[in-house]
Amino acid sequence: MCPTSPSASIFGINTVHRMSLQSALIGFLISRMLPTPLTPQQIIVVQTTAVATGTMPLAAGFVGILPALGLLSEERDGTPPIHLTWLSAVGWSCSVAFFGVFLSPPLRKQVIIEEQLAFPSGTATAQLISVLHKLPPPDTSIRSRRGYLHLDTEDDSAEPTGRSPSSPQPIDTETDADINEREFVQHEGWHALTYSFLASSIMTLIAYFFPILFSIPLFGNYLAKEWLWTFTPSLSYVGQGIIMGFPTAVSMNLGMLVGWAVLSPLSKSQGWAPGAVGDMTNGARGWILWTSLAIMCADSVVSLFPVVYEYFSDLYRAQILRRGDSSSKEDHEVETEDRLVPYTWVTAGLLISIFVGTILVWVVFGNEGIKPWATVLGFILGGMLSVLGVRALGETDLNPVSGLGKISQLFFAWIQPGNVVANIIAGGVAEAGAQQAGDLMQDLKTGHLCKASPRAQFLGQMIGSSVSILVTATAYSLYTRAYPIPGPSFPAPTAYVWLSLARLLRDGQLPEKSGVFMFAFAIVFGLVSASKTYAARRQSPIAKWIPSGVAFAIGFLNTPSFSLARLVGGIMDYVYRTRYARDGNDISLIVVASGFVLGEGVISVVSLVLRTFGVGVISCWGCGHGLCGGCPAV
């Protein structure tokens, strides 16, 4: 069985910050059942709290960093595997839970208020909330500046500063499409969400007792057992494919075909990967991992070039302007002081989170794991990387944390060479800030457009992060007791990425011939990423059809079953939007997709409880390929 894992969102590329839309939608539906429905601003605070809670498993590395530490080998790495107890997991979560939250207010000031970056998912959520609550459409005009996407190009009278024109928008701006959308959500959306939730729940529960349902051999048991070609008809995966969209799903499946239908057989037949295909040490899966890593690094670095260039260009232009007229700086903040987060909170919070976080990391991992000064540098690097990650997210809707994580590992390989544990932990600390600040910024964009209080959102983020510490640590401890991680049900492919790069940076040894393919694919996808970035900044319609390097690489990391089900969802999304959708903002299918994801997520917790209490499968019929979770390999 393959229930929705804590790592499910990372396979969906953008689904973490797309969770904002789902949280707002579900919050609205539940709010309709209350005696006094929540206001739009209250819905946004609820949504912000939910996203802060859901971000923690990724930000704290429960799908990458901690499984990577569990894969350590004393013979190869000089240290035994590190498995955190529940209390240690709580301590680690506390160490990284709040740094990104305290980074959010100053980053909001820069990228949302001053630069007015697009943040497409946050803007889409604001538009949805406006439709549902009969509000005028949010003003999404942004500063006319080279390289920025324009969400509102019809209003040529916008002031050069990028602020709204002086004349207010008319209140009566509802279109027939807006009315139809709201009526669907209010009258049909709840039923669609309920039915899709029940369908996914029932299917997931049946698959727990009959695991073959989620591990169907595509081309017979031989190809399933020897080459890992199975199909997982998980409705959660289908829902994630709907949410990520057809172009991203296609990119992932192209990567899956190249990795598992071409490079995997090639490496095995040529003797470069002599072990079992699924072996991450000397098998084909471990061999193609390196090509995936090269693609991710090339794509992330190339896509960050424009962001870095514009960032330093802005700094240079700001210096010129200050020299010319130091009194001409204009504050574009639209909120009153009582609704903003005081900078005394920000300063004190950052200092305390760094100090306490460093102490906790030292207590959890010891002086042999990582030196305190390296942890402090990790927090500082995380702050700097957050600026790049948030700007990239604001312009492209993609937070390149995978590339930022590699940058942090390269940095710590230089300042603390030879220590695999320190490389992983310090890199994880740096990545956590960038991950958390980026995902929370989408909600701050929504709040800005819909006039929610930034201070209320900040408090919601603090509450969500605090609650998630206990929830995430408890869930992880229970999952690790019930399932092997990495394992058939929870492969945690990013754990191998972290560990493999740390080992490479330490000893420089690559599997045979993998370096040639890494170089070739890095060149190709460097050019592909450059083309995609150029097309996106030119607002070319072909940009979305140019393959995503990160999505392509994730197709390598996961076995075919993970990508194929998402392709089904991507195709459903494409067909629906081209043939049946009422307009470009139709969210009917998103409602169904949300039910799919939620249903399997809830039942995965139920199955975890069943497994913990020793309730196993009913039948292992058909599981001769040995890839069914809960069934012994045959």
XYZ file of C-alpha atoms in Angstrom:
634
model
C 0.000 0.000 0.000
C 1.136 3.553 -0.716
C -0.740 5.960 1.498
C -0.198 9.652 1.256
C 3.162 10.134 2.810
C 4.587 13.178 4.541
C 6.650 13.649 1.422
C 3.699 13.656 -0.895
C 3.754 17.388 -1.389
C 7.334 17.474 -2.563
C 6.462 15.132 -5.417
C 3.871 17.665 -6.518
C 6.454 20.404 -7.064
C 4.170 23.332 -6.289
C 1.536 21.706 -4.117
C 2.911 23.053 -0.849
C 2.052 26.648 -1.541
C -0.953 25.632 -3.641
C -2.278 24.327 -0.311
C -3.204 27.957 0.368
C -6.012 27.728 -2.152
C -7.235 24.417 -0.778
C -7.132 25.698 2.815
C -9.087 28.818 1.884
C -11.648 26.772 -0.015
C -12.201 24.219 2.755
C -12.249 26.977 5.368
C -14.977 28.756 3.412
C -17.083 25.598 3.066
C -16.845 24.808 6.770
C -17.492 28.451 7.619
C -20.842 28.266 5.799
C -21.971 25.746 8.438
C -21.247 28.058 11.378
C -23.947 30.273 12.951
C -21.830 33.304 12.044
C -19.725 32.668 8.939
C -16.126 33.876 8.996
C -15.182 37.072 7.237
C -12.746 36.962 4.295
C -9.973 38.254 6.543
C -10.671 35.578 9.145
C -10.642 32.923 6.419
C -7.196 34.182 5.383
C -5.880 33.908 8.951
C -7.249 30.343 9.177
C -5.647 29.536 5.829
C -2.336 31.047 6.945
C -2.361 28.976 10.124
C -3.120 25.795 8.166
C -0.292 26.393 5.689
C 2.178 27.145 8.499
C 1.197 23.839 10.080
C 1.542 21.912 6.818
C 4.883 23.477 5.916
C 6.710 22.119 8.954
C 7.303 18.510 7.739
C 9.156 19.873 4.707
C 10.897 22.784 6.424
C 12.152 20.588 9.262
C 13.397 17.942 6.863
C 11.158 15.075 7.955
C 11.020 13.927 4.325
C 14.714 14.434 3.546
C 17.134 15.390 6.316
C 16.049 12.949 9.024
C 15.674 9.918 6.707
C 19.113 10.783 5.264
C 20.646 10.663 8.737
C 19.025 7.271 9.220
C 20.825 5.991 6.106
C 24.311 6.746 7.450
C 26.795 3.886 7.561
C 29.487 3.709 10.219
C 31.786 1.886 7.796
C 31.371 4.436 5.020
C 30.581 7.659 6.861
C 32.382 7.165 10.155
C 29.191 7.446 12.173
C 26.304 5.058 12.800
C 22.773 5.840 11.583
C 21.062 8.609 13.543
C 17.452 7.884 14.520
C 15.774 10.583 16.582
C 13.532 9.757 19.503
C 10.217 11.569 19.815
C 11.740 14.084 22.242
C 14.744 14.649 19.963
C 12.419 15.148 16.984
C 10.515 17.765 18.996
C 13.793 19.499 19.863
C 14.942 19.510 16.246
C 11.563 20.857 15.091
C 11.708 23.637 17.683
C 15.172 24.617 16.472
C 13.955 25.446 12.949
C 10.243 26.143 13.488
C 10.273 29.917 13.916
C 13.285 31.348 12.093
C 11.441 31.516 8.752
C 8.352 33.000 10.425
C 10.360 35.898 11.860
C 11.977 36.432 8.452
C 8.570 36.903 6.847
C 7.713 40.482 7.960
C 10.839 42.181 6.553
C 10.658 40.074 3.391
C 6.989 41.006 3.017
C 7.923 44.668 3.204
C 10.466 44.272 0.409
C 8.907 41.862 -2.080
C 5.174 42.490 -1.591
C 4.973 46.174 -0.644
C 7.994 47.725 -2.358
C 8.580 45.434 -5.343
C 5.010 44.129 -5.584
C 6.001 40.741 -6.979
C 3.221 38.628 -8.450
C 3.163 35.518 -6.187
C 0.714 33.787 -8.583
C -0.675 31.201 -6.129
C -1.225 33.818 -3.433
C -2.913 36.082 -5.972
C -5.111 33.235 -7.237
C -6.194 32.524 -3.655
C -7.069 36.201 -3.169
C -9.158 36.123 -6.330
C -10.984 33.006 -5.141
C -11.748 34.566 -1.760
C -12.987 37.732 -3.458
C -15.391 35.741 -5.643
C -16.700 33.639 -2.774
C -17.354 36.655 -0.548
C -18.743 38.976 -3.252
C -15.816 41.365 -2.945
C -14.523 43.531 -5.796
C -11.630 41.856 -7.607
C -8.309 42.502 -5.845
C -6.021 45.046 -7.480
C -3.260 42.867 -8.910
C -1.446 45.569 -10.848
C 2.257 45.553 -10.076
C 5.163 47.848 -10.657
C 6.211 48.166 -14.271
C 9.774 46.969 -14.071
C 12.016 45.088 -16.447
C 11.758 41.330 -16.097
C 8.570 41.305 -14.019
C 5.398 39.542 -15.015
C 2.360 41.814 -15.373
C -0.847 40.383 -14.027
C -2.868 43.421 -15.042
C -1.785 44.928 -18.353
C -5.060 46.589 -19.263
C -4.627 49.593 -16.990
C -1.970 51.794 -18.583
C -2.739 54.629 -16.223
C -1.166 52.946 -13.230
C 1.266 55.169 -11.428
C 4.984 54.499 -11.958
C 5.339 53.383 -8.369
C 3.072 50.429 -9.107
C 0.381 51.498 -6.641
C -3.273 51.434 -7.551
C -4.625 54.327 -9.603
C -6.208 57.071 -7.555
C -9.693 56.285 -8.798
C -11.201 53.391 -6.835
C -12.520 50.320 -8.548
C -16.292 50.093 -8.776
C -17.833 47.846 -6.194
C -20.306 46.285 -8.590
C -17.756 44.385 -10.652
C -19.146 40.868 -10.381
C -19.372 38.974 -13.628
C -21.641 36.076 -14.482
C -18.597 33.813 -14.169
C -17.963 35.071 -10.627
C -21.571 34.427 -9.642
C -21.542 30.945 -11.185
C -18.263 30.136 -9.439
C -19.570 31.167 -6.035
C -22.843 29.328 -6.543
C -20.965 26.167 -7.488
C -18.795 26.277 -4.376
C -21.672 27.122 -2.066
C -24.222 24.665 -3.429
C -22.282 21.951 -5.242
C -18.739 22.274 -3.919
C -19.464 20.775 -0.518
C -21.065 17.718 -2.121
C -18.199 17.336 -4.605
C -15.654 17.593 -1.790
C -17.547 15.076 0.336
C -17.993 12.504 -2.421
C -14.374 12.742 -3.598
C -13.199 12.500 0.022
C -15.283 9.369 0.594
C -14.150 7.766 -2.676
C -10.482 8.325 -1.841
C -10.961 7.176 1.764
C -12.708 3.947 0.800
C -10.173 3.120 -1.884
C -7.249 3.776 0.473
C -8.752 1.651 3.247
C -9.406 -1.261 0.851
C -5.844 -0.970 -0.451
C -4.537 -1.266 3.104
C -6.132 -4.691 3.461
C -5.439 -5.721 -0.168
C -2.092 -4.058 -1.015
C -2.020 -5.246 -4.629
C -4.557 -2.515 -5.435
C -1.868 0.113 -4.970
C 0.962 -1.889 -6.540
C -0.400 -3.209 -9.830
C 2.201 -4.807 -12.141
C 2.014 -2.844 -15.384
C 3.737 -5.375 -17.639
C 3.768 -8.523 -15.546
C 5.500 -9.573 -12.360
C 8.952 -9.846 -13.951
C 9.182 -6.171 -14.960
C 7.544 -5.197 -11.684
C 9.963 -7.180 -9.542
C 13.176 -6.664 -11.529
C 12.607 -3.177 -12.972
C 10.014 -1.681 -10.548
C 7.360 -1.004 -13.194
C 4.131 -0.890 -11.203
C 1.138 1.426 -11.156
C -0.360 3.011 -8.044
C -3.952 4.151 -8.802
C -3.959 6.416 -5.762
C -6.645 9.087 -5.935
C -4.395 11.293 -3.843
C -1.707 11.092 -6.521
C -4.347 11.815 -9.164
C -5.478 14.831 -7.144
C -1.911 16.080 -6.875
C -1.584 15.727 -10.650
C -4.700 17.852 -11.083
C -3.317 20.516 -8.766
C 0.177 20.591 -10.290
C -1.257 20.817 -13.815
C -0.717 19.008 -17.085
C 2.621 20.606 -18.155
C 4.360 19.747 -14.865
C 2.945 16.208 -14.872
C 4.235 15.718 -18.424
C 7.704 16.964 -17.421
C 7.781 14.512 -14.519
C 6.742 11.597 -16.725
C 9.259 12.484 -19.428
C 11.902 12.285 -16.726
C 10.461 8.976 -15.554
C 10.663 7.512 -19.072
C 14.241 8.674 -19.652
C 15.349 7.510 -16.219
C 13.515 4.206 -15.902
C 13.063 3.104 -19.512
C 16.434 4.239 -20.896
C 19.138 5.004 -18.338
C 18.189 2.353 -15.799
C 18.407 -0.569 -18.299
C 21.509 0.996 -19.869
C 23.405 1.269 -16.581
C 22.419 -2.274 -15.626
C 23.337 -3.854 -18.980
C 26.679 -2.048 -19.153
C 27.657 -3.161 -15.663
C 27.834 0.383 -14.263
C 25.128 -0.503 -11.701
C 25.534 -4.229 -11.001
C 23.229 -4.440 -7.987
C 19.475 -4.873 -7.861
C 17.692 -2.161 -9.829
C 16.083 -0.641 -6.737
C 19.323 -0.573 -4.712
C 20.324 3.019 -3.956
C 23.958 2.032 -3.313
C 25.050 0.035 -6.366
C 21.813 -0.445 -8.325
C 20.347 1.406 -11.274
C 18.170 3.574 -9.046
C 21.200 4.841 -7.187
C 23.051 5.338 -10.481
C 20.357 7.513 -12.127
C 20.064 9.508 -8.895
C 23.275 11.317 -9.849
C 21.896 12.415 -13.202
C 18.793 13.665 -11.396
C 20.985 15.635 -9.003
C 22.871 17.245 -11.892
C 19.610 18.251 -13.590
C 18.222 19.819 -10.396
C 21.405 21.759 -9.722
C 21.673 23.041 -13.295
C 18.013 24.036 -13.451
C 18.056 25.754 -10.058
C 21.307 27.642 -10.618
C 20.332 28.892 -14.086
C 16.855 29.944 -12.957
C 18.399 31.833 -10.022
C 20.757 33.878 -12.212
C 18.107 36.474 -13.197
C 16.939 36.712 -9.586
C 20.472 37.320 -8.288
C 21.204 39.778 -11.092
C 18.050 41.794 -10.460
C 18.599 41.738 -6.718
C 22.045 43.298 -6.955
C 20.892 45.619 -9.736
C 18.147 46.864 -7.435
C 20.653 47.427 -4.648
C 22.903 49.370 -7.009
C 20.041 51.524 -8.344
C 18.814 52.164 -4.800
C 22.288 53.369 -3.841
C 22.352 55.725 -6.822
C 18.933 57.131 -5.907
C 19.895 57.618 -2.277
C 23.012 59.485 -3.291
C 20.999 61.691 -5.609
C 18.240 62.538 -3.151
C 18.383 60.943 0.265
C 15.048 62.520 1.228
C 13.031 61.180 -1.698
C 12.436 57.631 -0.421
C 8.715 56.878 -0.315
C 7.137 54.305 1.942
C 4.471 52.344 0.067
C 3.142 50.539 3.143
C -0.665 50.658 3.221
C -1.188 49.191 6.695
C -1.358 51.087 9.962
C 1.207 50.438 12.685
C -1.240 48.539 14.882
C -1.782 45.975 12.090
C 1.918 45.463 11.316
C 4.403 43.215 13.078
C 6.652 45.473 15.209
C 10.286 45.299 14.200
C 11.199 44.843 17.841
C 9.365 41.496 17.632
C 11.231 40.617 14.453
C 14.668 41.512 15.803
C 14.146 39.801 19.146
C 12.534 36.793 17.495
C 15.361 36.268 15.016
C 18.028 36.539 17.710
C 16.184 34.229 20.108
C 15.353 31.672 17.396
C 19.010 31.554 16.298
C 20.301 31.280 19.876
C 17.765 28.705 21.063
C 17.913 26.835 17.755
C 21.700 26.522 17.977
C 21.478 25.189 21.530
C 18.793 22.677 20.592
C 20.708 21.409 17.554
C 23.779 20.954 19.778
C 21.713 19.085 22.394
C 20.044 16.820 19.791
C 23.086 15.969 17.664
C 25.994 16.631 20.016
C 29.301 18.346 19.417
C 30.468 15.462 17.226
C 27.519 15.933 14.892
C 27.875 19.641 14.230
C 29.700 22.517 15.898
C 27.525 25.341 17.254
C 29.306 27.925 15.126
C 28.379 25.941 12.012
C 24.726 25.952 13.053
C 24.825 29.737 13.494
C 26.298 30.066 9.999
C 23.492 27.810 8.774
C 20.893 30.228 10.093
C 22.692 33.207 8.560
C 23.002 31.449 5.205
C 19.346 30.488 5.439
C 18.428 34.142 5.814
C 20.374 35.081 2.701
C 19.015 32.176 0.669
C 15.497 33.125 1.755
C 15.804 36.380 -0.152
C 16.641 34.513 -3.358
C 14.016 31.819 -2.800
C 11.233 34.279 -2.033
C 12.037 36.430 -5.072
C 12.080 33.385 -7.339
C 8.762 32.255 -5.840
C 7.240 35.693 -6.301
C 8.120 35.761 -9.983
C 7.785 32.127 -11.056
C 5.540 30.466 -8.416
C 8.349 27.990 -7.708
C 10.474 28.059 -4.561
C 13.801 26.514 -5.719
C 14.618 25.029 -2.317
C 16.225 21.977 -3.903
C 18.850 24.159 -5.548
C 19.227 26.330 -2.461
C 19.785 23.196 -0.394
C 22.605 22.159 -2.716
C 24.190 25.608 -2.389
C 24.123 25.272 1.397
C 25.738 21.821 1.201
C 28.499 23.157 -1.057
C 29.149 25.966 1.410
C 29.403 23.676 4.428
C 31.588 21.187 2.559
C 34.029 24.078 2.236
C 33.933 25.378 5.820
C 33.624 21.979 7.560
C 35.087 19.411 5.125
C 34.791 15.680 5.629
C 31.850 15.763 8.056
C 28.828 14.206 6.353
C 26.557 14.691 9.376
C 27.408 18.388 9.722
C 26.924 18.898 5.991
C 23.408 17.466 6.101
C 22.310 19.165 9.336
C 23.708 22.626 8.586
C 22.368 22.446 5.044
C 18.980 21.497 6.457
C 19.014 24.464 8.848
C 19.758 26.804 5.946
C 17.121 25.272 3.709
C 14.463 25.376 6.429
C 14.419 29.162 6.569
C 14.161 29.505 2.798
C 11.423 26.855 2.600
C 9.323 28.301 5.385
C 9.652 31.982 4.477
C 8.786 31.245 0.858
C 5.695 29.182 1.520
C 4.363 31.664 4.081
C 4.898 34.598 1.696
C 2.121 33.369 -0.605
C -0.356 33.801 2.260
C 0.958 37.275 3.047
C 0.349 38.198 -0.592
C -3.225 36.943 -0.289
C -3.666 38.937 2.914
C -2.245 42.077 1.295
C -4.666 41.862 -1.636
C -7.674 41.125 0.586
C -6.721 43.573 3.362
C -6.096 41.037 6.118
C -4.016 42.114 9.097
C -0.319 41.149 8.663
C -0.014 40.943 12.449
C -2.947 38.517 12.679
C -1.395 36.418 9.910
C 1.944 36.457 11.722
C 0.307 35.229 14.916
C -1.484 32.541 12.889
C 1.873 31.451 11.476
C 3.338 31.258 14.978
C 0.384 29.181 16.210
C 0.496 26.876 13.197
C 4.239 26.324 13.503
C 3.958 25.678 17.252
C 1.163 23.121 16.871
C 2.976 21.443 14.009
C 6.026 20.762 16.183
C 4.131 18.217 18.270
C 1.942 16.937 15.438
C 4.835 16.395 13.037
C 7.188 14.836 15.591
C 4.456 12.499 16.830
C 3.359 11.489 13.338
C 6.959 10.876 12.249
C 7.674 8.726 15.301
C 4.549 6.660 14.694
C 5.297 6.254 10.991
C 8.882 5.148 11.618
C 7.610 2.500 14.042
C 5.026 1.188 11.602
C 6.912 1.507 8.303
C 10.541 1.459 7.188
C 11.549 4.935 5.981
C 12.839 4.850 3.290
C 10.789 1.841 2.236
C 8.120 0.671 -0.242
C 5.377 2.834 1.249
C 7.557 5.859 1.971
C 10.567 5.898 -0.373
C 11.782 9.371 0.722
C 13.919 9.878 -2.407
C 15.182 13.296 -1.315
C 16.971 11.587 1.583
C 19.274 9.901 -0.921
C 19.859 13.235 -2.663
C 21.054 14.845 0.568
C 23.244 11.915 1.585
C 24.695 11.281 -1.876
C 25.748 14.903 -2.358
C 27.269 15.025 1.123
C 29.294 11.899 0.362
C 30.354 13.220 -3.035
C 31.546 16.488 -1.515
C 33.525 14.525 1.046
C 35.304 11.924 -1.092
C 34.605 12.979 -4.691
C 33.798 9.444 -5.891
C 31.050 8.960 -8.471
C 29.596 5.685 -9.752
C 31.160 4.459 -12.966
C 30.317 6.581 -16.032
C 27.737 8.607 -14.113
C 29.905 11.741 -14.372
C 29.599 11.753 -18.169
C 25.807 11.629 -18.043
C 25.684 14.191 -15.242
C 27.693 16.649 -17.325
C 25.656 16.045 -20.489
C 22.273 16.375 -18.792
C 23.424 19.417 -16.796
C 24.375 21.182 -20.044
C 21.116 20.247 -21.744
C 18.909 21.298 -18.853
C 20.928 24.424 -18.223
C 19.948 25.480 -21.744
C 16.361 24.276 -21.249
C 16.075 26.224 -17.993
C 17.508 29.339 -19.623
C 14.964 29.034 -22.439
C 12.106 28.524 -20.012
C 13.170 31.463 -17.843
C 13.540 33.732 -20.888
C 10.149 32.699 -22.272
C 8.447 33.201 -18.904
C 9.877 36.679 -18.481
C 8.710 37.520 -21.990
C 5.286 36.168 -21.009
C 5.405 33.765 -23.935
C 2.592 31.177 -23.969
C 5.112 28.458 -24.797
C 6.906 28.912 -21.458
C 4.679 26.454 -19.605
C 5.271 23.775 -22.243
C 9.067 23.910 -21.970
C 9.982 21.010 -19.630
C 10.666 21.875 -15.996
C 14.103 20.623 -14.971
C 13.084 20.067 -11.359
C 9.955 18.128 -12.369
C 11.978 16.120 -14.904
C 14.539 15.248 -12.217
C 11.842 14.192 -9.756
C 10.700 11.691 -12.400
C 14.142 10.085 -11.980
C 13.945 10.033 -8.193
C 10.636 8.201 -7.972
C 9.668 4.821 -9.338
C 7.232 4.872 -12.297
C 4.192 4.325 -10.056
C 4.556 7.769 -8.491
C 4.636 9.643 -11.800
C 2.023 7.713 -13.776
C -0.868 8.390 -11.404
C -0.028 12.081 -11.417
C -0.075 12.031 -15.207
C -3.646 10.735 -15.028
C -4.506 13.763 -12.897
C -2.677 16.118 -15.246
C -4.592 14.747 -18.236
C -7.869 15.136 -16.356
C -6.970 18.748 -15.630
C -6.097 19.435 -19.277
C -9.225 17.817 -20.690
C -11.471 19.527 -18.175
C -10.005 22.979 -18.735
C -10.015 22.735 -22.524
C -13.465 21.157 -22.927
C -15.654 21.583 -19.881
C -14.468 24.493 -17.715
C -16.815 27.472 -17.586
C -13.931 29.957 -17.607
C -10.227 30.222 -16.851
C -10.847 30.545 -13.097
C -13.103 27.480 -12.812
C -12.096 25.643 -9.624
C -14.613 22.800 -9.791
C -11.966 20.170 -10.476
C -9.702 21.632 -7.783
C -12.500 20.934 -5.278
C -12.567 17.282 -6.343
C -8.758 17.064 -6.245
C -8.745 18.471 -2.719
C -11.162 15.763 -1.625
C -8.927 13.097 -3.169
C -5.853 14.344 -1.310
C -7.656 14.843 1.990
C -9.372 11.451 1.896
C -6.186 9.454 1.492
C -4.379 11.657 4.003
C -6.968 11.012 6.704
C -7.159 7.276 6.061
C -3.364 7.010 6.046
C -3.530 8.044 9.699
C -6.173 5.385 10.304
C -3.986 2.775 8.615
C -1.071 3.919 10.751
C -3.113 3.256 13.896
C -4.155 -0.145 12.545
C -0.537 -1.048 11.798
C 0.590 0.155 15.245
C -1.947 -2.122 16.930
C -0.930 -5.087 14.810
C -3.878 -5.131 12.406
C -2.336 -6.318 9.142
C -3.423 -7.027 5.602
C -6.177 -9.510 4.759
C -4.627 -10.899 1.602
C -1.284 -10.598 -0.195
C -2.706 -12.117 -3.361
C -0.911 -10.833 -6.438
C 2.048 -9.440 -4.492
C 4.589 -11.896 -5.865
C 6.710 -8.995 -7.115
C 7.484 -8.106 -3.499
C 6.579 -4.429 -3.828
C 3.420 -4.340 -1.729
C 3.638 -2.387 1.490
C 2.704 -4.600 4.432
C 3.369 -7.861 2.585
C 6.618 -9.833 2.831
C 8.764 -9.982 -0.282
C 8.220 -13.236 -2.154
